[in-house]
């Protein structure tokens, strides 16, 4: 089995099963898991076997594709009711990334628009597969759009993993870095470790090193040092949800990186597909997922904190629009004021 993540899909549909890379095992082992039950997909999202906003959006859609196959319904109403149940279970896995709700809703619209049980089964599966293929194309377009913002010999900082492993393939923030390199510019990357789950060291450093990028890993605590000492020219991150005012919800620590970038006059960019933009919610409505304390009181199996210590472990934070130099999407780059520029992205 190939061990090259750039040639692999993070999530795929094969022989009526969902196939995923088990990201909890990276970087030590490249293991694929197969699911034929949507409840297993829900567990995989909850336990971070698959993670990253676009990847969980597509996984949710594939979960519903399994649900149409699992259902014994003989009428449209029965099948829609089974799908609604599956949707609820999949939706409740993680609250912050809007791509999950987007992917589930898109599939439900297709299901409801068909007349017979057979048509619904066929169309739900083909729509989920299409969504996965489109994710890769969108990332490539976004990459090209964003690459103009980066120069030859830039050193680009990124936080968390917004790469191939957070999408179906290619990546959002790392997709822009890939496209910049593909356009002939020589770029280096600094990846933050991204405690507590270490998506930066386990996933971004793994993915970029494997794909031949010049990547250096820093502890999260070295962001200020790196910027103050001229080691970074630009920053790019992904997003789990962007609201219409340009407030960006992304992995915990993003706000600190953006604040530091502002302090040092370093451009801070966000790359995300339109499926990450939530035009309905206000910033204060967005639920920040709180995760279990054991992620903070240990690293892997090793305990690094006293027993029974209180822990606060938010998985995401909000970066306000005034810290953001541009939001790169497949429809172009939104610049401040974001209320206007984000709205325009949906118009053309
Ligand atoms: O908790 P995770 O690993 O799912 O969080 C992922 C992130 O915060 C990513 O930066 C975000 O989803 C963008 S992925 C293209």
mmCIF file of C-alpha atoms and ligand atoms in Angstrom:
data_model
loop_
_atom_site.group_PDB
_atom_site.id
_atom_site.type_symbol
_atom_site.label_atom_id
_atom_site.label_comp_id
_atom_site.label_asym_id
_atom_site.label_seq_id
_atom_site.Cartn_x
_atom_site.Cartn_y
_atom_site.Cartn_z
ATOM 1 C CA UNK A 1 0.000 0.000 0.000
ATOM 2 C CA UNK A 2 1.327 3.435 -0.912
ATOM 3 C CA UNK A 3 2.556 5.595 1.940
ATOM 4 C CA UNK A 4 2.427 8.855 -0.011
ATOM 5 C CA UNK A 5 -0.365 11.000 1.457
ATOM 6 C CA UNK A 6 -0.446 13.341 -1.552
ATOM 7 C CA UNK A 7 -1.486 10.442 -3.799
ATOM 8 C CA UNK A 8 -4.158 9.258 -1.389
ATOM 9 C CA UNK A 9 -7.603 10.343 -0.513
ATOM 10 C CA UNK A 10 -8.221 11.098 3.138
ATOM 11 C CA UNK A 11 -11.765 9.823 2.692
ATOM 12 C CA UNK A 12 -13.184 7.785 -0.166
ATOM 13 C CA UNK A 13 -16.085 5.576 -1.255
ATOM 14 C CA UNK A 14 -15.126 2.083 -2.431
ATOM 15 C CA UNK A 15 -17.351 -0.963 -2.976
ATOM 16 C CA UNK A 16 -20.210 0.628 -1.044
ATOM 17 C CA UNK A 17 -17.968 1.324 1.941
ATOM 18 C CA UNK A 18 -16.373 4.466 3.348
ATOM 19 C CA UNK A 19 -12.583 4.223 3.446
ATOM 20 C CA UNK A 20 -10.576 6.654 5.571
ATOM 21 C CA UNK A 21 -7.031 7.200 6.725
ATOM 22 C CA UNK A 22 -7.029 6.729 10.509
ATOM 23 C CA UNK A 23 -5.451 10.069 11.441
ATOM 24 C CA UNK A 24 -5.124 9.125 15.104
ATOM 25 C CA UNK A 25 -2.345 6.722 14.058
ATOM 26 C CA UNK A 26 -0.300 9.303 12.108
ATOM 27 C CA UNK A 27 2.601 9.951 11.807
ATOM 28 C CA UNK A 28 3.677 6.543 13.065
ATOM 29 C CA UNK A 29 1.428 4.323 10.949
ATOM 30 C CA UNK A 30 -0.543 4.864 7.756
ATOM 31 C CA UNK A 31 -3.637 2.779 8.413
ATOM 32 C CA UNK A 32 -6.884 2.708 6.414
ATOM 33 C CA UNK A 33 -10.206 1.923 8.046
ATOM 34 C CA UNK A 34 -13.395 0.792 6.270
ATOM 35 C CA UNK A 35 -16.934 1.412 7.438
ATOM 36 C CA UNK A 36 -20.284 0.030 6.285
ATOM 37 C CA UNK A 37 -22.390 1.611 9.046
ATOM 38 C CA UNK A 38 -23.058 5.349 9.422
ATOM 39 C CA UNK A 39 -22.717 4.984 13.208
ATOM 40 C CA UNK A 40 -19.083 3.999 12.658
ATOM 41 C CA UNK A 41 -18.588 7.121 10.537
ATOM 42 C CA UNK A 42 -20.119 9.213 13.335
ATOM 43 C CA UNK A 43 -17.684 7.622 15.800
ATOM 44 C CA UNK A 44 -14.787 8.280 13.432
ATOM 45 C CA UNK A 45 -15.699 11.990 13.254
ATOM 46 C CA UNK A 46 -16.157 12.205 17.038
ATOM 47 C CA UNK A 47 -12.836 10.510 17.823
ATOM 48 C CA UNK A 48 -10.831 12.426 15.172
ATOM 49 C CA UNK A 49 -10.090 9.404 12.984
ATOM 50 C CA UNK A 50 -11.153 11.918 10.353
ATOM 51 C CA UNK A 51 -10.912 15.640 11.136
ATOM 52 C CA UNK A 52 -10.609 18.997 9.381
ATOM 53 C CA UNK A 53 -13.697 20.904 8.254
ATOM 54 C CA UNK A 54 -13.966 19.841 4.570
ATOM 55 C CA UNK A 55 -13.050 16.218 5.376
ATOM 56 C CA UNK A 56 -15.789 15.914 7.985
ATOM 57 C CA UNK A 57 -18.289 17.561 5.604
ATOM 58 C CA UNK A 58 -17.640 14.873 2.992
ATOM 59 C CA UNK A 59 -17.548 12.150 5.669
ATOM 60 C CA UNK A 60 -20.997 13.217 6.847
ATOM 61 C CA UNK A 61 -22.269 12.945 3.254
ATOM 62 C CA UNK A 62 -20.732 9.475 2.914
ATOM 63 C CA UNK A 63 -22.357 8.562 6.256
ATOM 64 C CA UNK A 64 -25.746 9.306 4.694
ATOM 65 C CA UNK A 65 -24.740 7.267 1.638
ATOM 66 C CA UNK A 66 -24.212 4.311 3.993
ATOM 67 C CA UNK A 67 -27.547 5.071 5.674
ATOM 68 C CA UNK A 68 -29.457 4.688 2.377
ATOM 69 C CA UNK A 69 -27.869 1.271 1.943
ATOM 70 C CA UNK A 70 -28.539 0.232 5.547
ATOM 71 C CA UNK A 71 -32.201 1.246 5.475
ATOM 72 C CA UNK A 72 -34.896 -1.402 4.871
ATOM 73 C CA UNK A 73 -37.396 1.307 3.864
ATOM 74 C CA UNK A 74 -39.839 0.464 1.093
ATOM 75 C CA UNK A 75 -41.360 3.945 0.714
ATOM 76 C CA UNK A 76 -39.866 7.396 0.197
ATOM 77 C CA UNK A 77 -41.256 8.624 3.534
ATOM 78 C CA UNK A 78 -39.689 5.737 5.441
ATOM 79 C CA UNK A 79 -36.336 6.273 3.770
ATOM 80 C CA UNK A 80 -36.345 10.033 4.437
ATOM 81 C CA UNK A 81 -37.200 9.323 8.064
ATOM 82 C CA UNK A 82 -34.253 6.865 8.331
ATOM 83 C CA UNK A 83 -32.009 9.480 6.722
ATOM 84 C CA UNK A 84 -33.180 12.169 9.170
ATOM 85 C CA UNK A 85 -32.220 9.860 12.062
ATOM 86 C CA UNK A 86 -28.791 9.202 10.571
ATOM 87 C CA UNK A 87 -28.333 12.914 9.873
ATOM 88 C CA UNK A 88 -29.038 13.763 13.533
ATOM 89 C CA UNK A 89 -26.450 11.254 14.774
ATOM 90 C CA UNK A 90 -23.832 12.483 12.298
ATOM 91 C CA UNK A 91 -24.623 16.166 12.962
ATOM 92 C CA UNK A 92 -24.199 15.831 16.726
ATOM 93 C CA UNK A 93 -20.607 14.564 16.470
ATOM 94 C CA UNK A 94 -18.829 17.940 16.312
ATOM 95 C CA UNK A 95 -20.385 21.416 16.595
ATOM 96 C CA UNK A 96 -17.959 24.005 15.222
ATOM 97 C CA UNK A 97 -17.112 23.190 11.587
ATOM 98 C CA UNK A 98 -20.088 24.268 9.480
ATOM 99 C CA UNK A 99 -19.048 21.979 6.601
ATOM 100 C CA UNK A 100 -20.640 19.048 8.420
ATOM 101 C CA UNK A 101 -24.100 20.640 8.439
ATOM 102 C CA UNK A 102 -23.521 21.847 4.863
ATOM 103 C CA UNK A 103 -22.641 18.339 3.592
ATOM 104 C CA UNK A 104 -25.562 16.690 5.395
ATOM 105 C CA UNK A 105 -28.058 19.291 4.198
ATOM 106 C CA UNK A 106 -26.895 19.058 0.596
ATOM 107 C CA UNK A 107 -27.509 15.304 0.603
ATOM 108 C CA UNK A 108 -30.933 15.665 2.275
ATOM 109 C CA UNK A 109 -32.030 18.130 -0.429
ATOM 110 C CA UNK A 110 -31.075 15.612 -3.130
ATOM 111 C CA UNK A 111 -32.827 12.777 -1.267
ATOM 112 C CA UNK A 112 -36.054 14.743 -0.813
ATOM 113 C CA UNK A 113 -36.112 15.795 -4.467
ATOM 114 C CA UNK A 114 -36.332 12.203 -5.745
ATOM 115 C CA UNK A 115 -39.525 10.159 -5.967
ATOM 116 C CA UNK A 116 -38.677 6.520 -5.472
ATOM 117 C CA UNK A 117 -36.589 4.629 -2.934
ATOM 118 C CA UNK A 118 -34.350 3.357 -5.752
ATOM 119 C CA UNK A 119 -33.762 6.862 -7.128
ATOM 120 C CA UNK A 120 -32.977 8.220 -3.663
ATOM 121 C CA UNK A 121 -30.442 5.426 -3.008
ATOM 122 C CA UNK A 122 -28.716 5.971 -6.320
ATOM 123 C CA UNK A 123 -28.685 9.783 -6.180
ATOM 124 C CA UNK A 124 -27.544 10.072 -2.562
ATOM 125 C CA UNK A 125 -24.532 7.886 -3.253
ATOM 126 C CA UNK A 126 -23.630 9.665 -6.476
ATOM 127 C CA UNK A 127 -24.047 13.127 -4.884
ATOM 128 C CA UNK A 128 -21.747 12.189 -1.980
ATOM 129 C CA UNK A 129 -19.119 10.905 -4.430
ATOM 130 C CA UNK A 130 -19.464 14.086 -6.494
ATOM 131 C CA UNK A 131 -19.024 16.214 -3.367
ATOM 132 C CA UNK A 132 -15.742 14.412 -2.623
ATOM 133 C CA UNK A 133 -14.433 14.919 -6.172
ATOM 134 C CA UNK A 134 -15.476 18.563 -6.170
ATOM 135 C CA UNK A 135 -13.647 19.165 -2.892
ATOM 136 C CA UNK A 136 -10.341 18.404 -4.631
ATOM 137 C CA UNK A 137 -11.129 20.681 -7.592
ATOM 138 C CA UNK A 138 -12.206 23.498 -5.274
ATOM 139 C CA UNK A 139 -8.957 23.190 -3.309
ATOM 140 C CA UNK A 140 -6.914 23.392 -6.500
ATOM 141 C CA UNK A 141 -8.768 26.509 -7.666
ATOM 142 C CA UNK A 142 -8.406 28.080 -4.226
ATOM 143 C CA UNK A 143 -4.701 27.220 -4.307
ATOM 144 C CA UNK A 144 -4.210 29.018 -7.635
ATOM 145 C CA UNK A 145 -6.208 32.032 -6.438
ATOM 146 C CA UNK A 146 -4.154 32.320 -3.268
ATOM 147 C CA UNK A 147 -0.736 31.666 -4.790
ATOM 148 C CA UNK A 148 -0.513 35.244 -6.128
ATOM 149 C CA UNK A 149 -0.268 36.501 -2.539
ATOM 150 C CA UNK A 150 2.986 34.634 -1.920
ATOM 151 C CA UNK A 151 6.462 35.499 -3.196
ATOM 152 C CA UNK A 152 9.574 33.601 -4.116
ATOM 153 C CA UNK A 153 11.597 32.780 -0.972
ATOM 154 C CA UNK A 154 8.731 33.446 1.451
ATOM 155 C CA UNK A 155 8.672 31.528 4.699
ATOM 156 C CA UNK A 156 5.039 30.813 5.498
ATOM 157 C CA UNK A 157 3.754 29.920 8.942
ATOM 158 C CA UNK A 158 0.708 27.669 9.298
ATOM 159 C CA UNK A 159 -1.209 26.430 12.330
ATOM 160 C CA UNK A 160 -3.021 23.095 12.818
ATOM 161 C CA UNK A 161 -3.509 20.988 9.678
ATOM 162 C CA UNK A 162 -5.393 22.474 6.761
ATOM 163 C CA UNK A 163 -3.812 20.120 4.281
ATOM 164 C CA UNK A 164 -4.672 17.071 2.217
ATOM 165 C CA UNK A 165 -5.469 15.305 5.481
ATOM 166 C CA UNK A 166 -8.091 17.905 6.455
ATOM 167 C CA UNK A 167 -9.851 17.668 3.088
ATOM 168 C CA UNK A 168 -10.432 14.909 0.554
ATOM 169 C CA UNK A 169 -7.025 15.757 -0.945
ATOM 170 C CA UNK A 170 -4.675 18.741 -1.720
ATOM 171 C CA UNK A 171 -5.775 20.941 1.196
ATOM 172 C CA UNK A 172 -6.966 24.497 1.765
ATOM 173 C CA UNK A 173 -4.174 26.509 3.441
ATOM 174 C CA UNK A 174 -1.614 23.870 2.459
ATOM 175 C CA UNK A 175 -3.273 23.754 -0.981
ATOM 176 C CA UNK A 176 -2.331 27.415 -1.420
ATOM 177 C CA UNK A 177 1.228 26.594 -0.345
ATOM 178 C CA UNK A 178 1.281 23.632 -2.777
ATOM 179 C CA UNK A 179 0.006 25.827 -5.638
ATOM 180 C CA UNK A 180 2.592 28.515 -4.827
ATOM 181 C CA UNK A 181 5.351 25.925 -5.101
ATOM 182 C CA UNK A 182 3.787 24.466 -8.270
ATOM 183 C CA UNK A 183 3.885 27.977 -9.792
ATOM 184 C CA UNK A 184 7.677 27.858 -9.526
ATOM 185 C CA UNK A 185 8.188 29.878 -6.340
ATOM 186 C CA UNK A 186 10.505 28.560 -3.708
ATOM 187 C CA UNK A 187 8.791 28.640 -0.304
ATOM 188 C CA UNK A 188 9.576 27.337 3.163
ATOM 189 C CA UNK A 189 7.008 26.449 5.795
ATOM 190 C CA UNK A 190 6.972 26.785 9.566
ATOM 191 C CA UNK A 191 4.384 24.504 11.175
ATOM 192 C CA UNK A 192 3.251 25.051 14.744
ATOM 193 C CA UNK A 193 2.960 21.936 16.878
ATOM 194 C CA UNK A 194 -0.725 22.729 17.712
ATOM 195 C CA UNK A 195 -1.245 21.368 21.182
ATOM 196 C CA UNK A 196 -3.117 19.589 22.568
ATOM 197 C CA UNK A 197 -3.833 17.130 19.708
ATOM 198 C CA UNK A 198 -0.742 18.131 17.726
ATOM 199 C CA UNK A 199 -2.267 18.303 14.263
ATOM 200 C CA UNK A 200 0.716 20.496 13.306
ATOM 201 C CA UNK A 201 3.446 18.045 14.259
ATOM 202 C CA UNK A 202 1.567 14.805 13.615
ATOM 203 C CA UNK A 203 -0.168 15.789 10.374
ATOM 204 C CA UNK A 204 1.146 19.016 8.775
ATOM 205 C CA UNK A 205 4.822 18.261 9.380
ATOM 206 C CA UNK A 206 4.256 14.670 8.213
ATOM 207 C CA UNK A 207 2.317 15.666 5.095
ATOM 208 C CA UNK A 208 4.692 18.452 4.008
ATOM 209 C CA UNK A 209 7.885 16.554 4.749
ATOM 210 C CA UNK A 210 6.558 13.599 2.838
ATOM 211 C CA UNK A 211 5.730 15.800 -0.139
ATOM 212 C CA UNK A 212 9.232 17.284 -0.231
ATOM 213 C CA UNK A 213 8.570 20.696 1.315
ATOM 214 C CA UNK A 214 11.145 22.521 3.394
ATOM 215 C CA UNK A 215 9.231 22.474 6.682
ATOM 216 C CA UNK A 216 10.352 23.328 10.210
ATOM 217 C CA UNK A 217 8.358 22.470 13.297
ATOM 218 C CA UNK A 218 8.087 24.903 16.206
ATOM 219 C CA UNK A 219 6.383 24.635 19.574
ATOM 220 C CA UNK A 220 3.287 26.852 19.782
ATOM 221 C CA UNK A 221 5.162 28.958 22.316
ATOM 222 C CA UNK A 222 7.743 29.953 19.655
ATOM 223 C CA UNK A 223 5.310 31.848 17.405
ATOM 224 C CA UNK A 224 6.285 35.237 18.903
ATOM 225 C CA UNK A 225 9.994 34.398 18.779
ATOM 226 C CA UNK A 226 9.798 33.342 15.135
ATOM 227 C CA UNK A 227 7.985 36.503 14.100
ATOM 228 C CA UNK A 228 10.099 38.859 16.204
ATOM 229 C CA UNK A 229 13.272 37.370 14.731
ATOM 230 C CA UNK A 230 12.227 37.723 11.104
ATOM 231 C CA UNK A 231 11.757 34.013 10.443
ATOM 232 C CA UNK A 232 8.247 34.430 8.981
ATOM 233 C CA UNK A 233 7.006 36.528 6.010
ATOM 234 C CA UNK A 234 3.364 35.435 5.867
ATOM 235 C CA UNK A 235 0.839 33.266 7.702
ATOM 236 C CA UNK A 236 -1.898 31.091 6.229
ATOM 237 C CA UNK A 237 -4.440 28.954 8.085
ATOM 238 C CA UNK A 238 -7.678 27.130 7.261
ATOM 239 C CA UNK A 239 -11.058 27.653 8.923
ATOM 240 C CA UNK A 240 -13.858 25.631 10.459
ATOM 241 C CA UNK A 241 -16.433 28.372 10.090
ATOM 242 C CA UNK A 242 -16.385 31.935 8.797
ATOM 243 C CA UNK A 243 -19.386 34.136 9.476
ATOM 244 C CA UNK A 244 -20.610 36.962 7.245
ATOM 245 C CA UNK A 245 -18.734 39.614 9.247
ATOM 246 C CA UNK A 246 -15.397 37.886 8.566
ATOM 247 C CA UNK A 247 -14.933 36.423 12.044
ATOM 248 C CA UNK A 248 -12.967 33.205 11.563
ATOM 249 C CA UNK A 249 -13.328 30.140 13.769
ATOM 250 C CA UNK A 250 -10.346 27.833 13.555
ATOM 251 C CA UNK A 251 -8.143 25.603 15.686
ATOM 252 C CA UNK A 252 -7.388 26.847 19.169
ATOM 253 C CA UNK A 253 -4.347 29.113 19.058
ATOM 254 C CA UNK A 254 -5.181 30.699 15.700
ATOM 255 C CA UNK A 255 -6.211 33.921 17.454
ATOM 256 C CA UNK A 256 -2.824 34.086 19.199
ATOM 257 C CA UNK A 257 -0.972 33.549 15.920
ATOM 258 C CA UNK A 258 -3.070 36.257 14.194
ATOM 259 C CA UNK A 259 -2.510 38.718 17.056
ATOM 260 C CA UNK A 260 1.229 38.147 16.927
ATOM 261 C CA UNK A 261 1.208 38.555 13.130
ATOM 262 C CA UNK A 262 -0.566 41.924 13.505
ATOM 263 C CA UNK A 263 1.960 42.987 16.135
ATOM 264 C CA UNK A 264 4.804 42.266 13.709
ATOM 265 C CA UNK A 265 3.136 43.581 10.524
ATOM 266 C CA UNK A 266 3.014 40.097 8.959
ATOM 267 C CA UNK A 267 0.075 39.378 6.569
ATOM 268 C CA UNK A 268 -2.310 36.783 7.997
ATOM 269 C CA UNK A 269 -4.427 34.895 5.415
ATOM 270 C CA UNK A 270 -7.244 32.378 5.751
ATOM 271 C CA UNK A 271 -8.033 29.827 3.013
ATOM 272 C CA UNK A 272 -11.432 28.149 3.010
ATOM 273 C CA UNK A 273 -14.063 27.007 0.518
ATOM 274 C CA UNK A 274 -17.478 28.710 0.386
ATOM 275 C CA UNK A 275 -18.875 25.634 2.197
ATOM 276 C CA UNK A 276 -17.023 26.910 5.309
ATOM 277 C CA UNK A 277 -18.801 30.284 5.160
ATOM 278 C CA UNK A 278 -21.926 30.453 7.287
ATOM 279 C CA UNK A 279 -24.064 33.380 6.109
ATOM 280 C CA UNK A 280 -26.799 32.620 8.665
ATOM 281 C CA UNK A 281 -25.074 32.655 12.065
ATOM 282 C CA UNK A 282 -23.618 35.559 13.999
ATOM 283 C CA UNK A 283 -20.209 35.173 15.615
ATOM 284 C CA UNK A 284 -21.743 34.864 19.093
ATOM 285 C CA UNK A 285 -23.992 31.963 17.960
ATOM 286 C CA UNK A 286 -21.103 29.678 17.029
ATOM 287 C CA UNK A 287 -20.524 26.825 19.442
ATOM 288 C CA UNK A 288 -16.913 26.253 20.385
ATOM 289 C CA UNK A 289 -16.361 22.554 20.969
ATOM 290 C CA UNK A 290 -14.945 21.789 24.426
ATOM 291 C CA UNK A 291 -12.944 18.550 24.466
ATOM 292 C CA UNK A 292 -11.929 16.188 27.222
ATOM 293 C CA UNK A 293 -9.314 17.204 29.779
ATOM 294 C CA UNK A 294 -7.148 14.148 29.175
ATOM 295 C CA UNK A 295 -6.035 15.714 25.865
ATOM 296 C CA UNK A 296 -4.301 18.384 27.964
ATOM 297 C CA UNK A 297 -3.155 16.377 30.983
ATOM 298 C CA UNK A 298 -1.075 14.033 28.873
ATOM 299 C CA UNK A 299 0.711 13.574 25.583
ATOM 300 C CA UNK A 300 -0.266 10.267 24.063
ATOM 301 C CA UNK A 301 -0.233 7.784 26.945
ATOM 302 C CA UNK A 302 2.174 9.838 29.027
ATOM 303 C CA UNK A 303 0.685 11.824 31.891
ATOM 304 C CA UNK A 304 2.058 15.386 32.077
ATOM 305 C CA UNK A 305 -0.168 16.992 34.731
ATOM 306 C CA UNK A 306 -1.199 16.206 38.314
ATOM 307 C CA UNK A 307 -4.228 13.985 38.977
ATOM 308 C CA UNK A 308 -7.624 15.683 39.239
ATOM 309 C CA UNK A 309 -6.401 19.037 37.888
ATOM 310 C CA UNK A 310 -9.154 21.233 36.431
ATOM 311 C CA UNK A 311 -8.763 21.641 32.675
ATOM 312 C CA UNK A 312 -10.204 24.107 30.153
ATOM 313 C CA UNK A 313 -9.839 22.615 26.672
ATOM 314 C CA UNK A 314 -11.561 24.599 23.896
ATOM 315 C CA UNK A 315 -10.865 23.079 20.469
ATOM 316 C CA UNK A 316 -11.351 26.314 18.516
ATOM 317 C CA UNK A 317 -11.117 30.080 18.897
ATOM 318 C CA UNK A 318 -12.344 33.124 17.009
ATOM 319 C CA UNK A 319 -10.081 35.490 15.095
ATOM 320 C CA UNK A 320 -11.699 38.895 14.495
ATOM 321 C CA UNK A 321 -11.710 40.385 10.971
ATOM 322 C CA UNK A 322 -9.343 43.251 11.812
ATOM 323 C CA UNK A 323 -6.502 40.732 12.177
ATOM 324 C CA UNK A 324 -7.136 39.109 8.790
ATOM 325 C CA UNK A 325 -5.433 40.381 5.596
ATOM 326 C CA UNK A 326 -7.548 38.313 3.193
ATOM 327 C CA UNK A 327 -9.842 35.285 2.935
ATOM 328 C CA UNK A 328 -8.921 33.068 -0.015
ATOM 329 C CA UNK A 329 -11.737 31.027 -1.575
ATOM 330 C CA UNK A 330 -12.429 29.202 -4.838
ATOM 331 C CA UNK A 331 -14.366 32.291 -5.959
ATOM 332 C CA UNK A 332 -11.571 34.756 -5.293
ATOM 333 C CA UNK A 333 -9.977 36.615 -2.403
ATOM 334 C CA UNK A 334 -12.175 38.575 -0.003
ATOM 335 C CA UNK A 335 -10.518 41.659 1.470
ATOM 336 C CA UNK A 336 -11.775 44.021 4.200
ATOM 337 C CA UNK A 337 -14.481 45.210 4.667
ATOM 338 C CA UNK A 338 -15.593 41.576 4.823
ATOM 339 C CA UNK A 339 -19.351 42.145 5.127
ATOM 340 C CA UNK A 340 -19.259 43.415 1.534
ATOM 341 C CA UNK A 341 -16.546 41.219 0.039
ATOM 342 C CA UNK A 342 -17.886 37.939 1.493
ATOM 343 C CA UNK A 343 -21.380 38.703 0.189
ATOM 344 C CA UNK A 344 -19.915 39.304 -3.281
ATOM 345 C CA UNK A 345 -18.301 35.841 -3.300
ATOM 346 C CA UNK A 346 -21.766 34.288 -3.389
ATOM 347 C CA UNK A 347 -22.994 36.566 -6.172
ATOM 348 C CA UNK A 348 -20.706 35.504 -9.008
HETATM 349 O O1 LIG B 1 -10.094 19.583 15.459
HETATM 350 P P1 LIG B 1 -9.745 19.512 14.006
HETATM 351 O O2 LIG B 1 -8.445 18.811 13.756
HETATM 352 O O3 LIG B 1 -10.867 18.975 13.158
HETATM 353 O O4 LIG B 1 -9.529 21.035 13.585
HETATM 354 C C1 LIG B 1 -9.140 21.320 12.273
HETATM 355 C C2 LIG B 1 -8.880 22.746 12.033
HETATM 356 O O5 LIG B 1 -9.063 23.586 12.890
HETATM 357 C C3 LIG B 1 -8.467 23.130 10.651
HETATM 358 O O6 LIG B 1 -7.592 24.213 10.681
HETATM 359 C C4 LIG B 1 -9.724 23.516 9.855
HETATM 360 O O7 LIG B 1 -10.672 22.484 9.896
HETATM 361 C C5 LIG B 1 -9.417 23.841 8.449
HETATM 362 S S1 LIG B 1 -9.128 22.365 7.536
HETATM 363 C C6 LIG B 1 -8.972 22.648 5.918
#
